[in-house]
N, CA, C and O atoms as a DFTB+ gen file, in Angstrom:
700 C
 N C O
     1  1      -2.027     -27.988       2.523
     2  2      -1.700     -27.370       1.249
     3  2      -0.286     -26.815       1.337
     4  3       0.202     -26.125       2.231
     5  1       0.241     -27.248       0.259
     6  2       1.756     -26.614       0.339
     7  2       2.100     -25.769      -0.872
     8  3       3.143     -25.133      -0.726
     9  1       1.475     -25.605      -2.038
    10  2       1.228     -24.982      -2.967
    11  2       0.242     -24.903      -3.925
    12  3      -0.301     -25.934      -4.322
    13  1      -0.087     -23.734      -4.385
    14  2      -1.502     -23.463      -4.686
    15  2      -0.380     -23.316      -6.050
    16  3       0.600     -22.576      -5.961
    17  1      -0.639     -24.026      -7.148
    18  2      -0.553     -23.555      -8.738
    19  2      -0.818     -22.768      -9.414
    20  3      -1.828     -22.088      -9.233
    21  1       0.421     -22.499     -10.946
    22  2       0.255     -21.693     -11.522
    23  2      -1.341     -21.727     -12.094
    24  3      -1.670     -22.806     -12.587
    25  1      -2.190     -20.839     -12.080
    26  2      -4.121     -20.666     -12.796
    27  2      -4.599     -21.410     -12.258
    28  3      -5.437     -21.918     -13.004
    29  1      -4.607     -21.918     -11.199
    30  2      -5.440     -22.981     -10.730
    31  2      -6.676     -22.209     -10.627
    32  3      -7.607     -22.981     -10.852
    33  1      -7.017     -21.256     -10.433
    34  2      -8.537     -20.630     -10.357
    35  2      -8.600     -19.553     -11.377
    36  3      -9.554     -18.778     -11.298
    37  1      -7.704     -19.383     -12.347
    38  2      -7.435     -18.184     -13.639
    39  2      -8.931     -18.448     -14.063
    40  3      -9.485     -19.534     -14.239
    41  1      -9.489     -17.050     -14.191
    42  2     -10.369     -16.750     -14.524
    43  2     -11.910     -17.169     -13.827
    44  3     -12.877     -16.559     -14.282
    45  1     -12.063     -17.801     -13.154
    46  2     -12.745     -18.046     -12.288
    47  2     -13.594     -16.966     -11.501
    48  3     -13.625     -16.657     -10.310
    49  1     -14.435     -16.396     -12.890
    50  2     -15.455     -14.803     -12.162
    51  2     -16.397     -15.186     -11.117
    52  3     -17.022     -14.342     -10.475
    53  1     -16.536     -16.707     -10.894
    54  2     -17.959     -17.316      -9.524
    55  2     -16.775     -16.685      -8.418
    56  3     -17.405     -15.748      -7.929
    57  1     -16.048     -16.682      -8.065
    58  2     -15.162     -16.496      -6.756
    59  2     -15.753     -15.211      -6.357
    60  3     -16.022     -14.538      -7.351
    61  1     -15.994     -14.743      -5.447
    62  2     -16.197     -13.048      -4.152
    63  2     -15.204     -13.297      -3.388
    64  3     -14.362     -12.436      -3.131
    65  1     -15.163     -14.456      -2.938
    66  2     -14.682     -13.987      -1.285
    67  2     -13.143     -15.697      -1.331
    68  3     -13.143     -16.796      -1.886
    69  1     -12.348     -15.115      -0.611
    70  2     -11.164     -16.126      -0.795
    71  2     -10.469     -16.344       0.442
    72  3      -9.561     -15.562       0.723
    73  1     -10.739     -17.243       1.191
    74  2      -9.951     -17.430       2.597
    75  2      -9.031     -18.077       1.910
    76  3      -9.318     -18.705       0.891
    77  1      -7.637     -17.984       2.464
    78  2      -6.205     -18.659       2.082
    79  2      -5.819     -19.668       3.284
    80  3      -5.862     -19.546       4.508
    81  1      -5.536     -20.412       2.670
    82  2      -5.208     -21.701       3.896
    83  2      -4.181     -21.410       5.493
    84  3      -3.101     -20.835       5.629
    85  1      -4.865     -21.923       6.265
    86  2      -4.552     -21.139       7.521
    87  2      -3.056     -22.429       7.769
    88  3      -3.148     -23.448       8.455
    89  1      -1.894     -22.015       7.057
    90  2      -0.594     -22.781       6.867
    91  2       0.795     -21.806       5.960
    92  3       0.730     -20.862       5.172
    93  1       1.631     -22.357       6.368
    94  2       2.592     -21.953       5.082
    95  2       2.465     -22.376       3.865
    96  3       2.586     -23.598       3.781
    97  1       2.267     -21.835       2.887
    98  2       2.523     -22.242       1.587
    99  2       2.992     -21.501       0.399
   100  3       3.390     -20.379       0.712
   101  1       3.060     -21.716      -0.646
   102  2       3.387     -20.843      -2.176
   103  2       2.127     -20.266      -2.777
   104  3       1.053     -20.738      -2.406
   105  1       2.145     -19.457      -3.517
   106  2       1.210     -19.036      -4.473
   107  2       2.362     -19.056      -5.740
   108  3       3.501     -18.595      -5.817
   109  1       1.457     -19.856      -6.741
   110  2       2.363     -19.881      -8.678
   111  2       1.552     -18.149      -9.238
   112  3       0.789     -17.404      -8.622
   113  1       2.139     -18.044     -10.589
   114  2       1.658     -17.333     -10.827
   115  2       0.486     -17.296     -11.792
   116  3       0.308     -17.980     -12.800
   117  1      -0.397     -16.192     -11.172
   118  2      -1.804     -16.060     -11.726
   119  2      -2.740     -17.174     -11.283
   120  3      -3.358     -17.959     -12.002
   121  1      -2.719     -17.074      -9.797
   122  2      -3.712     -18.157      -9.601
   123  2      -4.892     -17.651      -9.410
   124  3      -5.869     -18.388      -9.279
   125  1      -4.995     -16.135      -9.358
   126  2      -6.280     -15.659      -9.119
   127  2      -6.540     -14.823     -10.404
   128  3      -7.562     -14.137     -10.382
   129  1      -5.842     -14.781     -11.411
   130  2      -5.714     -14.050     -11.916
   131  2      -7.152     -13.934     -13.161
   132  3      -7.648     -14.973     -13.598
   133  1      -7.660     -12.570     -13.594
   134  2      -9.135     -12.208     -14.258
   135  2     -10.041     -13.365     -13.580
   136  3     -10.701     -14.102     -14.312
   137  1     -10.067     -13.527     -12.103
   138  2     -11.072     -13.506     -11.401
   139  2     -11.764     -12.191     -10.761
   140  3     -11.530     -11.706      -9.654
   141  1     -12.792     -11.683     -11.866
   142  2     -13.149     -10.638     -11.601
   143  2     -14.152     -10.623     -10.856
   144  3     -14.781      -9.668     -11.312
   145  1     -14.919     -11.151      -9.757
   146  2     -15.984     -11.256      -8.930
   147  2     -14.643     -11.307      -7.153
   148  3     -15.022     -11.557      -6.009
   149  1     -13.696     -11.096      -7.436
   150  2     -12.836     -11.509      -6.151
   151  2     -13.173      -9.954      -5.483
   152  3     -13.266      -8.984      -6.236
   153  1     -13.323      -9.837      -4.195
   154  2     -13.504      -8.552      -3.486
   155  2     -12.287      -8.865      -2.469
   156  3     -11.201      -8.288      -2.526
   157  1     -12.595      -9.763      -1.625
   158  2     -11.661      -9.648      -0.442
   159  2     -10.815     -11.213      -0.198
   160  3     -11.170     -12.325      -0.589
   161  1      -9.978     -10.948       0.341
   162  2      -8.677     -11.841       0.861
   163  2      -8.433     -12.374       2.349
   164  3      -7.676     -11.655       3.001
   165  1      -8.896     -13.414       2.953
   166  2      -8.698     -13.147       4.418
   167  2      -7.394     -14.165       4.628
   168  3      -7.064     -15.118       3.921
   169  1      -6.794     -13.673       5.771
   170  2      -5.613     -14.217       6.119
   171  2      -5.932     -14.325       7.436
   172  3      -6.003     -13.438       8.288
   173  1      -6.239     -16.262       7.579
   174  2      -6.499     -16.768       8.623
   175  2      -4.857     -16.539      10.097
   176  3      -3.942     -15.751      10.340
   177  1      -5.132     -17.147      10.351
   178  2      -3.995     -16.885      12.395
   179  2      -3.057     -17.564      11.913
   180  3      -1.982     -17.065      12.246
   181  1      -2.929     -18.547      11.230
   182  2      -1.450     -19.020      10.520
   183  2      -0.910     -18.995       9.687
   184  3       0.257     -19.331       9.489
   185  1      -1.970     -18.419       8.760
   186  2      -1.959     -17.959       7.203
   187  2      -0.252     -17.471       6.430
   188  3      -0.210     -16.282       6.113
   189  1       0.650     -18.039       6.230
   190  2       1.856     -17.411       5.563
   191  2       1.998     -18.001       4.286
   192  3       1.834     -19.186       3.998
   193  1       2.397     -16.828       3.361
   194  2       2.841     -17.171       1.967
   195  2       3.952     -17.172       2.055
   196  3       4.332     -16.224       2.742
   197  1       5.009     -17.999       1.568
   198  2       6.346     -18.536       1.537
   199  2       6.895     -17.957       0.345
   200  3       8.095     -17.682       0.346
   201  1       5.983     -17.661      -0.981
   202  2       6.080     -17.184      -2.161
   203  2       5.281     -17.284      -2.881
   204  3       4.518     -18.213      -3.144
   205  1       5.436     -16.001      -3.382
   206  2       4.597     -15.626      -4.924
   207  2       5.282     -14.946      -6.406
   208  3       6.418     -14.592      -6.721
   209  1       4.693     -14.958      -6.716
   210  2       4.820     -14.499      -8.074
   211  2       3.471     -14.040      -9.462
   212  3       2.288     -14.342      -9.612
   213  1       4.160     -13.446     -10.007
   214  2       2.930     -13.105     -11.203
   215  2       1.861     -12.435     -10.615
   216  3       1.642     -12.351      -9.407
   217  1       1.047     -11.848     -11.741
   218  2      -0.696     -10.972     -11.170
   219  2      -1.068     -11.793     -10.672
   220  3      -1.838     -12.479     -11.344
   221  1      -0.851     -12.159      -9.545
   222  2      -2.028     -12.654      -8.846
   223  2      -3.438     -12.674      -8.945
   224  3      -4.185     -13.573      -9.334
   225  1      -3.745     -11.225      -8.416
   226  2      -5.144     -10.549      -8.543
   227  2      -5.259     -10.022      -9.727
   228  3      -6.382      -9.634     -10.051
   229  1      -4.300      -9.890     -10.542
   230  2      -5.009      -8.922     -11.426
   231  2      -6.114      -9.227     -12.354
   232  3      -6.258     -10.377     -12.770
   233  1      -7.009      -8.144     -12.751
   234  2      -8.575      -8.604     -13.133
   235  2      -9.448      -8.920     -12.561
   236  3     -10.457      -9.288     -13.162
   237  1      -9.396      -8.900     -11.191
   238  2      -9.819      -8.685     -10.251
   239  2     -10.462      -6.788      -9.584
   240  3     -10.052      -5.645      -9.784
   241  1     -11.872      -7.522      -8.590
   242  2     -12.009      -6.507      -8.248
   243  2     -11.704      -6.247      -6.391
   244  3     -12.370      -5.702      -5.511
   245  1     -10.394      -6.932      -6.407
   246  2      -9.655      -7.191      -4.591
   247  2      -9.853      -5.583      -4.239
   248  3      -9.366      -4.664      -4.897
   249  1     -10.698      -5.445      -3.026
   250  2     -10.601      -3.954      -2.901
   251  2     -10.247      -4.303      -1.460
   252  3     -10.440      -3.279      -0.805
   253  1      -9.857      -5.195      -0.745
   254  2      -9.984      -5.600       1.190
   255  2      -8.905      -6.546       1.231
   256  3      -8.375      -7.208       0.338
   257  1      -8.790      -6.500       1.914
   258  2      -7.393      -7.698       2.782
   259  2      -8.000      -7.833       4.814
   260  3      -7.823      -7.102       5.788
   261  1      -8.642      -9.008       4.622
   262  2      -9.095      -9.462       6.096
   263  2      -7.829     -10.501       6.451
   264  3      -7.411     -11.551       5.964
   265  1      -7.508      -9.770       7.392
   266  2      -5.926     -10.466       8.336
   267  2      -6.727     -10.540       9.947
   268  3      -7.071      -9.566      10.616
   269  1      -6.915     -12.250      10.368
   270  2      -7.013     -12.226      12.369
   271  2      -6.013     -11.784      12.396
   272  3      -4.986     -11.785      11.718
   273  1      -6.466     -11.280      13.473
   274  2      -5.347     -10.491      14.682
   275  2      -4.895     -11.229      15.541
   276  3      -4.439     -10.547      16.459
   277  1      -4.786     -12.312      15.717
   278  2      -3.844     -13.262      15.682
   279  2      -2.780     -13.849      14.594
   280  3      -2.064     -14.847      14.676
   281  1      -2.913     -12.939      13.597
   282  2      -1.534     -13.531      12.426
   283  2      -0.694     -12.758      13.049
   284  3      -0.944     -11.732      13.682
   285  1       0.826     -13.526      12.762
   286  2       1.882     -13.172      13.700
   287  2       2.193     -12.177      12.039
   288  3       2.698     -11.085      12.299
   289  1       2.066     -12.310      11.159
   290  2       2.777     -12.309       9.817
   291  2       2.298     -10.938       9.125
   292  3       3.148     -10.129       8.752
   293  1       1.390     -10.774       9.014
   294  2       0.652      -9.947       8.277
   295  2      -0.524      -8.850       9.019
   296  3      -1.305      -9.426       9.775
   297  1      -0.722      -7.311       8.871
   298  2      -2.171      -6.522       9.306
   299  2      -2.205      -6.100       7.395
   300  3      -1.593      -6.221       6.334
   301  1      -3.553      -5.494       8.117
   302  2      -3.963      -4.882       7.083
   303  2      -4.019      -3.553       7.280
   304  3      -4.226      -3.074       8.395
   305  1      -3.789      -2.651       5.925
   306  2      -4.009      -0.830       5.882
   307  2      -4.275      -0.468       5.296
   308  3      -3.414      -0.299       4.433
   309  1      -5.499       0.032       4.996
   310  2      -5.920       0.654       4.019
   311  2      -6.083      -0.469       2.564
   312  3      -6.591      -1.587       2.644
   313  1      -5.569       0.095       1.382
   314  2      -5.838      -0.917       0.445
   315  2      -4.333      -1.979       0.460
   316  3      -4.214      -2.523      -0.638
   317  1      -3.387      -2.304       1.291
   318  2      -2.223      -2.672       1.665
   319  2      -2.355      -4.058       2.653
   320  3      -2.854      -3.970       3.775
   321  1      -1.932      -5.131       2.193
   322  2      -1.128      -6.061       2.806
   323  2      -0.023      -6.134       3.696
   324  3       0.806      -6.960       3.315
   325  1       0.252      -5.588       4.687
   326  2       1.841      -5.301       5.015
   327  2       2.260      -6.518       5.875
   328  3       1.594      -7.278       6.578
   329  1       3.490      -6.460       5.609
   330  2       4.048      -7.253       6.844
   331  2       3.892      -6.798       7.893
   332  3       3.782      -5.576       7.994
   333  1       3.807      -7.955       9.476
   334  2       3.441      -7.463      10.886
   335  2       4.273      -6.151      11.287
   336  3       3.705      -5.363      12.043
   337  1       5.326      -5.907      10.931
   338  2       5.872      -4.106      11.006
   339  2       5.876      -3.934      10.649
   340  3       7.017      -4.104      10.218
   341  1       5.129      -3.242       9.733
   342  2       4.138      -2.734       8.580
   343  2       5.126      -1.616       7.997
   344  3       4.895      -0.410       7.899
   345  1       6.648      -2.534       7.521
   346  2       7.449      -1.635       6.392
   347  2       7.735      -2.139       5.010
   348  3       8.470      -1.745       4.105
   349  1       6.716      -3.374       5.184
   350  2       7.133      -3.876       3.837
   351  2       5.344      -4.067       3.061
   352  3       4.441      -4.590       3.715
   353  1       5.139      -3.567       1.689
   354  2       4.208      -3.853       1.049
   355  2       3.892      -5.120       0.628
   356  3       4.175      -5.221      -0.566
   357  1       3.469      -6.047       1.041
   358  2       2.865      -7.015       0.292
   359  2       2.491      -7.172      -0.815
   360  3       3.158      -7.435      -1.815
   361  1       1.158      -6.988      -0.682
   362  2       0.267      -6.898      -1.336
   363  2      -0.884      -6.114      -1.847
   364  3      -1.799      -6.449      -1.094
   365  1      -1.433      -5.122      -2.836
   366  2      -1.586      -3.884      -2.690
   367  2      -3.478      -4.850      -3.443
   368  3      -3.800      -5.805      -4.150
   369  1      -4.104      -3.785      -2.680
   370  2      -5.736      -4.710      -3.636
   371  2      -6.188      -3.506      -4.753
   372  3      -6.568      -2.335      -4.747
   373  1      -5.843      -4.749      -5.847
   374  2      -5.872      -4.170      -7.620
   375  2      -6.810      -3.760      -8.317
   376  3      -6.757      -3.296      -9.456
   377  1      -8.469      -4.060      -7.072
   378  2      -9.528      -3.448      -7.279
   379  2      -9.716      -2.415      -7.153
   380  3     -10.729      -1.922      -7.650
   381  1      -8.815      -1.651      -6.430
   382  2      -9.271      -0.475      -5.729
   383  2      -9.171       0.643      -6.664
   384  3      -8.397       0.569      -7.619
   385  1     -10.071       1.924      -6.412
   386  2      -9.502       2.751      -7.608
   387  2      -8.987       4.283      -7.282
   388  3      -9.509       5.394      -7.377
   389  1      -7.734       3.804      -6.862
   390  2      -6.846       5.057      -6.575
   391  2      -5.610       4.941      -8.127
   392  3      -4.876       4.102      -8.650
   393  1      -5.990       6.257      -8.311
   394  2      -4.918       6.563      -9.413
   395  2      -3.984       7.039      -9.392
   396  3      -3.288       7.196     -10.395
   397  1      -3.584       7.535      -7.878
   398  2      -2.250       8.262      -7.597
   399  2      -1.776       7.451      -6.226
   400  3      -2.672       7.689      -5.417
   401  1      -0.817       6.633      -5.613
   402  2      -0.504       5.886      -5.097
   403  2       0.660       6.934      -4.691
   404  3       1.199       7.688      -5.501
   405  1       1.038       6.848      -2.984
   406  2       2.316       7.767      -2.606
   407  2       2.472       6.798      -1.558
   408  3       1.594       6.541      -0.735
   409  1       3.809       6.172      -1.615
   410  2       4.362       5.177      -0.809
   411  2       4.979       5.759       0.296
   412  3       6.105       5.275       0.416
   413  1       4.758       6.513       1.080
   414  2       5.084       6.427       2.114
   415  2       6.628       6.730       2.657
   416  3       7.429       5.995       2.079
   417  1       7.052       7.339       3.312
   418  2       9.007       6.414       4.158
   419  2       8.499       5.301       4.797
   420  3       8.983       4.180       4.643
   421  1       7.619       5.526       5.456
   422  2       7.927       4.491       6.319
   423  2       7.804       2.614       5.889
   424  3       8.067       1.569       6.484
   425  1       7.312       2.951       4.670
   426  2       7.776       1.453       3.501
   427  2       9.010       1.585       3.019
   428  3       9.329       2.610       2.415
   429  1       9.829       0.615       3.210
   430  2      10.903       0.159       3.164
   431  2      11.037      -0.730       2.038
   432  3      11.951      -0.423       1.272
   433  1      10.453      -1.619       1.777
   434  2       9.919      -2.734       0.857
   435  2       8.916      -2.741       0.027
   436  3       7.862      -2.607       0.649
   437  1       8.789      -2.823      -0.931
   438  2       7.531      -3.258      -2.027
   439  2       7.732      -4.846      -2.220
   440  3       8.925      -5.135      -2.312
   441  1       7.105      -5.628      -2.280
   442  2       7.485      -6.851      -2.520
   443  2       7.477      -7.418      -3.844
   444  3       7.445      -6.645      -4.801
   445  1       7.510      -9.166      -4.104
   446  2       7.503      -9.088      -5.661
   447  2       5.999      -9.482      -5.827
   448  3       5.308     -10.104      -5.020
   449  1       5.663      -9.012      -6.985
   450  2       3.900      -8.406      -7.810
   451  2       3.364      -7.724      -6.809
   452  3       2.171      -7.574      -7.073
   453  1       3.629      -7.241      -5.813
   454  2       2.666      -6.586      -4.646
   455  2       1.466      -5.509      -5.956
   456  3       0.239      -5.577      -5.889
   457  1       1.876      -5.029      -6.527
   458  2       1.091      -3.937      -7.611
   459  2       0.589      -4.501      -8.653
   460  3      -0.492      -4.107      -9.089
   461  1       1.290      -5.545      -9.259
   462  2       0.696      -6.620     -10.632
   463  2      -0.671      -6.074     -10.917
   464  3      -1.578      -6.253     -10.104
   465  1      -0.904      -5.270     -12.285
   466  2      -1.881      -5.304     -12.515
   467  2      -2.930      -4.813     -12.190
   468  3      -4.052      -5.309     -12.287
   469  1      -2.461      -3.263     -11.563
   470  2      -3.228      -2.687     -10.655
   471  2      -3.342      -1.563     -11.902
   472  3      -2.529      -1.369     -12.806
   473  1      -4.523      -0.940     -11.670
   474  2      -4.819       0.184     -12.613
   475  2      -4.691       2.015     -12.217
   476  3      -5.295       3.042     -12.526
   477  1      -3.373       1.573     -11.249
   478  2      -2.541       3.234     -10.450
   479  2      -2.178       4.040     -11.873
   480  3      -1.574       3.442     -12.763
   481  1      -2.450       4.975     -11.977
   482  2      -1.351       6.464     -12.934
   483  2      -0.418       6.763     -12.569
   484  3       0.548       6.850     -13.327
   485  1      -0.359       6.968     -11.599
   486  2       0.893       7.677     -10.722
   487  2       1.725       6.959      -9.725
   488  3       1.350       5.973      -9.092
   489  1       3.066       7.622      -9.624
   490  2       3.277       6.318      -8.317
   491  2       4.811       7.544      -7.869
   492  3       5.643       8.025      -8.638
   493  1       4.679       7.702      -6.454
   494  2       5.624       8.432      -5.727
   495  2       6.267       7.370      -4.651
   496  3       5.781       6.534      -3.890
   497  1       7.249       7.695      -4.880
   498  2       8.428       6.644      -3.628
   499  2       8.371       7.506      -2.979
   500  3       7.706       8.413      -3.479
   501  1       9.007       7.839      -1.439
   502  2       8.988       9.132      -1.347
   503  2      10.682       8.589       0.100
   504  3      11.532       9.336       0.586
   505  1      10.464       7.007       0.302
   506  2      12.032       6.901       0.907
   507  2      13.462       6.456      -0.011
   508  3      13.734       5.504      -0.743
   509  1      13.856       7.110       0.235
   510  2      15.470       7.160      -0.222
   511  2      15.910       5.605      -0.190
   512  3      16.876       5.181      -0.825
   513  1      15.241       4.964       0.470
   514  2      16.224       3.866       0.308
   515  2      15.170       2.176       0.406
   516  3      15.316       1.253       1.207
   517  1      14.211       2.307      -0.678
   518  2      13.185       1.588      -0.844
   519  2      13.832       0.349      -1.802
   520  3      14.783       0.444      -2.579
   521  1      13.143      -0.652      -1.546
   522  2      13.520      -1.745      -2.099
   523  2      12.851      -2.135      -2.974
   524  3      11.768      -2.316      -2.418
   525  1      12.701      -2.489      -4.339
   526  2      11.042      -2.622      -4.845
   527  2      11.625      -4.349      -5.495
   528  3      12.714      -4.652      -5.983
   529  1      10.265      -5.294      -5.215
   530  2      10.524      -6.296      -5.784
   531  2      10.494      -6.509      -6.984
   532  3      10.060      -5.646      -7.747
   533  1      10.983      -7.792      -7.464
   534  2      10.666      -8.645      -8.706
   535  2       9.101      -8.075      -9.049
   536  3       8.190      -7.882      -8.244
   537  1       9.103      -7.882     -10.444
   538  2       7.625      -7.591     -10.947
   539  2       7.089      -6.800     -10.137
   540  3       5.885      -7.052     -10.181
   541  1       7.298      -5.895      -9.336
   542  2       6.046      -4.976      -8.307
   543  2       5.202      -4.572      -9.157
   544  3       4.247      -5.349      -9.144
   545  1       5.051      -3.696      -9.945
   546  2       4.426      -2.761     -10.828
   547  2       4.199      -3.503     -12.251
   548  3       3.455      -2.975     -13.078
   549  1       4.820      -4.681     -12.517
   550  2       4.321      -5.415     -13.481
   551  2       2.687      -5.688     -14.727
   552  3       1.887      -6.509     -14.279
   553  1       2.457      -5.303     -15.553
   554  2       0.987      -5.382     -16.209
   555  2       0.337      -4.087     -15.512
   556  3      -0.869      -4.121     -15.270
   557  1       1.248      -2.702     -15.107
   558  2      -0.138      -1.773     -14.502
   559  2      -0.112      -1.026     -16.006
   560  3       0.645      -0.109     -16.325
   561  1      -0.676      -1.373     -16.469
   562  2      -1.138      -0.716     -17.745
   563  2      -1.307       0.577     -18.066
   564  3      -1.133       1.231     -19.095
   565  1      -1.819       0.901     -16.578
   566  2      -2.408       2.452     -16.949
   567  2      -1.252       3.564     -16.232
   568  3      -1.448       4.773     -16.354
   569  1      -0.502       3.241     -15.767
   570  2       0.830       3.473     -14.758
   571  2       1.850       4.743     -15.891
   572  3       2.788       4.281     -16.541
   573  1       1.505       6.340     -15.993
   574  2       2.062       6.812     -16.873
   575  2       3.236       7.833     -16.200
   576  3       4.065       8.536     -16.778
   577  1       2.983       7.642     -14.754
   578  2       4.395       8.789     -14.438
   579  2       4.968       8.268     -12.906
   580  3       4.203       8.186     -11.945
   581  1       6.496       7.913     -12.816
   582  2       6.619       7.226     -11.857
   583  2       8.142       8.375     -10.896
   584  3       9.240       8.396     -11.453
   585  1       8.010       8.934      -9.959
   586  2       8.172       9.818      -9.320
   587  2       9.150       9.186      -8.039
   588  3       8.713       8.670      -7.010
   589  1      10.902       9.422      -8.484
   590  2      11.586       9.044      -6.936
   591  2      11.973       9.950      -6.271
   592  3      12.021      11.109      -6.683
   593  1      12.295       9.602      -5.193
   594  2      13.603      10.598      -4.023
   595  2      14.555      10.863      -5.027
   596  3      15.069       9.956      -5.683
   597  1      14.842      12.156      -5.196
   598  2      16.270      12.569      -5.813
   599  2      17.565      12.191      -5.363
   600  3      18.506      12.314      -6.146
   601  1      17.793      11.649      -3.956
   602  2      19.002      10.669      -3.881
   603  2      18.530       9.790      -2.960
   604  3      17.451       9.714      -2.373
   605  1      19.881       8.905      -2.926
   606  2      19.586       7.732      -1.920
   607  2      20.040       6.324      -2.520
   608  3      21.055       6.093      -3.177
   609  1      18.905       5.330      -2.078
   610  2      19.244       3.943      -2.736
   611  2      18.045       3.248      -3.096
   612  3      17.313       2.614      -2.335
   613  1      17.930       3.405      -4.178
   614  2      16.303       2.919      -4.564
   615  2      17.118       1.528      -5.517
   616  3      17.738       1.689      -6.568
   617  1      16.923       0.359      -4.888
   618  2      16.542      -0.886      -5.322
   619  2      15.446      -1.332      -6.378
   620  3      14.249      -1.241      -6.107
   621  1      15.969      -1.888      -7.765
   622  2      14.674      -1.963      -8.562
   623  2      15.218      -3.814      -8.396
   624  3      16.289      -4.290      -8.017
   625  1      14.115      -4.383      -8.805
   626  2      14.114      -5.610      -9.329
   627  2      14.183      -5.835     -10.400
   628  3      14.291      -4.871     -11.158
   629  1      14.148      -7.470     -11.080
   630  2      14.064      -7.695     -11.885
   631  2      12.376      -7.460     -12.315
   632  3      11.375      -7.644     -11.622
   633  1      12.488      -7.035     -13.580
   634  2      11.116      -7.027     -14.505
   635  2       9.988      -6.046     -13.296
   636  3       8.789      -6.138     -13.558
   637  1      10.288      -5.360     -12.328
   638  2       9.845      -4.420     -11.661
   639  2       8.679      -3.767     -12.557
   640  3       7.469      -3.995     -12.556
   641  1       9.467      -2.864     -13.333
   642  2       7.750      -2.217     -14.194
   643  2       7.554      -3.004     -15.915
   644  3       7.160      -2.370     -16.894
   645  1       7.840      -4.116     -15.926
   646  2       7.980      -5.097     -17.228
   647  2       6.289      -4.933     -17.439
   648  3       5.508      -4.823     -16.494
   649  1       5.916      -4.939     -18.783
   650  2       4.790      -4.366     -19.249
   651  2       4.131      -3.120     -18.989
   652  3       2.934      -3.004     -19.254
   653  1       4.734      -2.257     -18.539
   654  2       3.712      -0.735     -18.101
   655  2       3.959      -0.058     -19.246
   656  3       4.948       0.651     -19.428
   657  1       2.882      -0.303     -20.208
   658  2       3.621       0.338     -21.655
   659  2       2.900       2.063     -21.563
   660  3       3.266       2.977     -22.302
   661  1       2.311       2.132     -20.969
   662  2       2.063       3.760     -20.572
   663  2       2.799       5.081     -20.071
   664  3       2.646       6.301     -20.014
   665  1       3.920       3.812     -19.661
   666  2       5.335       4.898     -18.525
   667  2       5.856       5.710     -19.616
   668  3       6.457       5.311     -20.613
   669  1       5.382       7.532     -19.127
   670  2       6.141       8.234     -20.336
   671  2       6.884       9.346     -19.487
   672  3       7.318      10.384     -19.987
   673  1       7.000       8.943     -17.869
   674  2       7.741       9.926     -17.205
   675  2       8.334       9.187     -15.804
   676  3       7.688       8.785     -14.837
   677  1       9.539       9.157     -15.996
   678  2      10.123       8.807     -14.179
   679  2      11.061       9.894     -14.046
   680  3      11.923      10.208     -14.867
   681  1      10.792      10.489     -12.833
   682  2      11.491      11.744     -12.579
   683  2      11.804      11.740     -11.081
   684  3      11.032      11.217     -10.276
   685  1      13.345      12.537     -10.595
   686  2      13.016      12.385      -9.221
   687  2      12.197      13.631      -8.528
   688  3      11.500      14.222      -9.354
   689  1      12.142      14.049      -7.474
   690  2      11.052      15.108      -6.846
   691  2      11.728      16.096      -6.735
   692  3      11.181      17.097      -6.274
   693  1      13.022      16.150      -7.085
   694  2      13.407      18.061      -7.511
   695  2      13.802      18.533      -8.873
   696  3      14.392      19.575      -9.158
   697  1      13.363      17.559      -9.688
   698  2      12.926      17.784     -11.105
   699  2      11.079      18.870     -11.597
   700  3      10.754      19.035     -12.773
């Protein structure tokens, strides 16, 4: 497999459980997307995504990320995807139901859709010099107050919070 297509499984509520091909490949966007029976994600020993894009998960109830410990590429934390030095966010699971999300310093990276469609309120950066991808925060609908480091270098992407029509506060933390 070298790329998995844009909806190839859109909407697809029979899905629970989703092993990803133990290879490099792409994800299009919304290939999992309002597959709402999805719980968990495993990322086989060779398992690498080359790229993504779009909600992936979103409509989904992804609450797990199963990574062998043999992937050179990827662990898992908590509700988090990270890369193997676990400073960059992947992939965040959109099932889960935390409404206040606090990123950490020691994330460096958000990636692009890592958040797509996740149903967070709140959202705290808390390093000065975070990178956030293409679309991170994209479709979080419910996403109404978004909280940075008062200085530094905060990197936005393109279309980063594109649809969060709820955002009625970004402030930094000595506001």
């Amino acid at each position: 497999v070298d790329v998995i297509h844009d909806e190839v499984f859109y909407g697809s509520t029979a899905l629970k459980n989703v092993v990803l091909p133990n290879c490099e490949f792409s994800l299009g966007e919304h290939v999992f997307y309002e597959c709402s029976g999805i719980e968990t994600v495993t990322f086989q020993d060779k398992t690498v995504i080359k790229e993504l894009s779009g909600s992936l998960f979103a409509g989904s109830a992804l609450k797990e990320f199963v990574v062998s410990k043999d992937n050179t590429n990827y662990k898992a934390e908590g509700n988090f995807l990270l890369n193997k030095a676990g400073d960059t966010i992947v992939l965040y699971a959109v099932g889960s139901v935390d409404e206040e999300i606090t990123i950490d310093e020691k994330y460096k990276h958000i990636g692009p859709s890592a958040f797509s469609g996740s149903s967070i309120k709140q959202l705290t950066i808390l390093n000065s010099d975070t990178t956030i991808g293409d679309g991170a925060f994209q479709y979080c609908e419910n996403l109404e107050t978004v909280i940075l480091p008062s200085e530094g270098n905060i990197v936005v992407g393109n279309n980063a919070f594109a649809n969060t029509t709820a955002i009625s506060t970004i402030k930094n933390m000595s506001s």
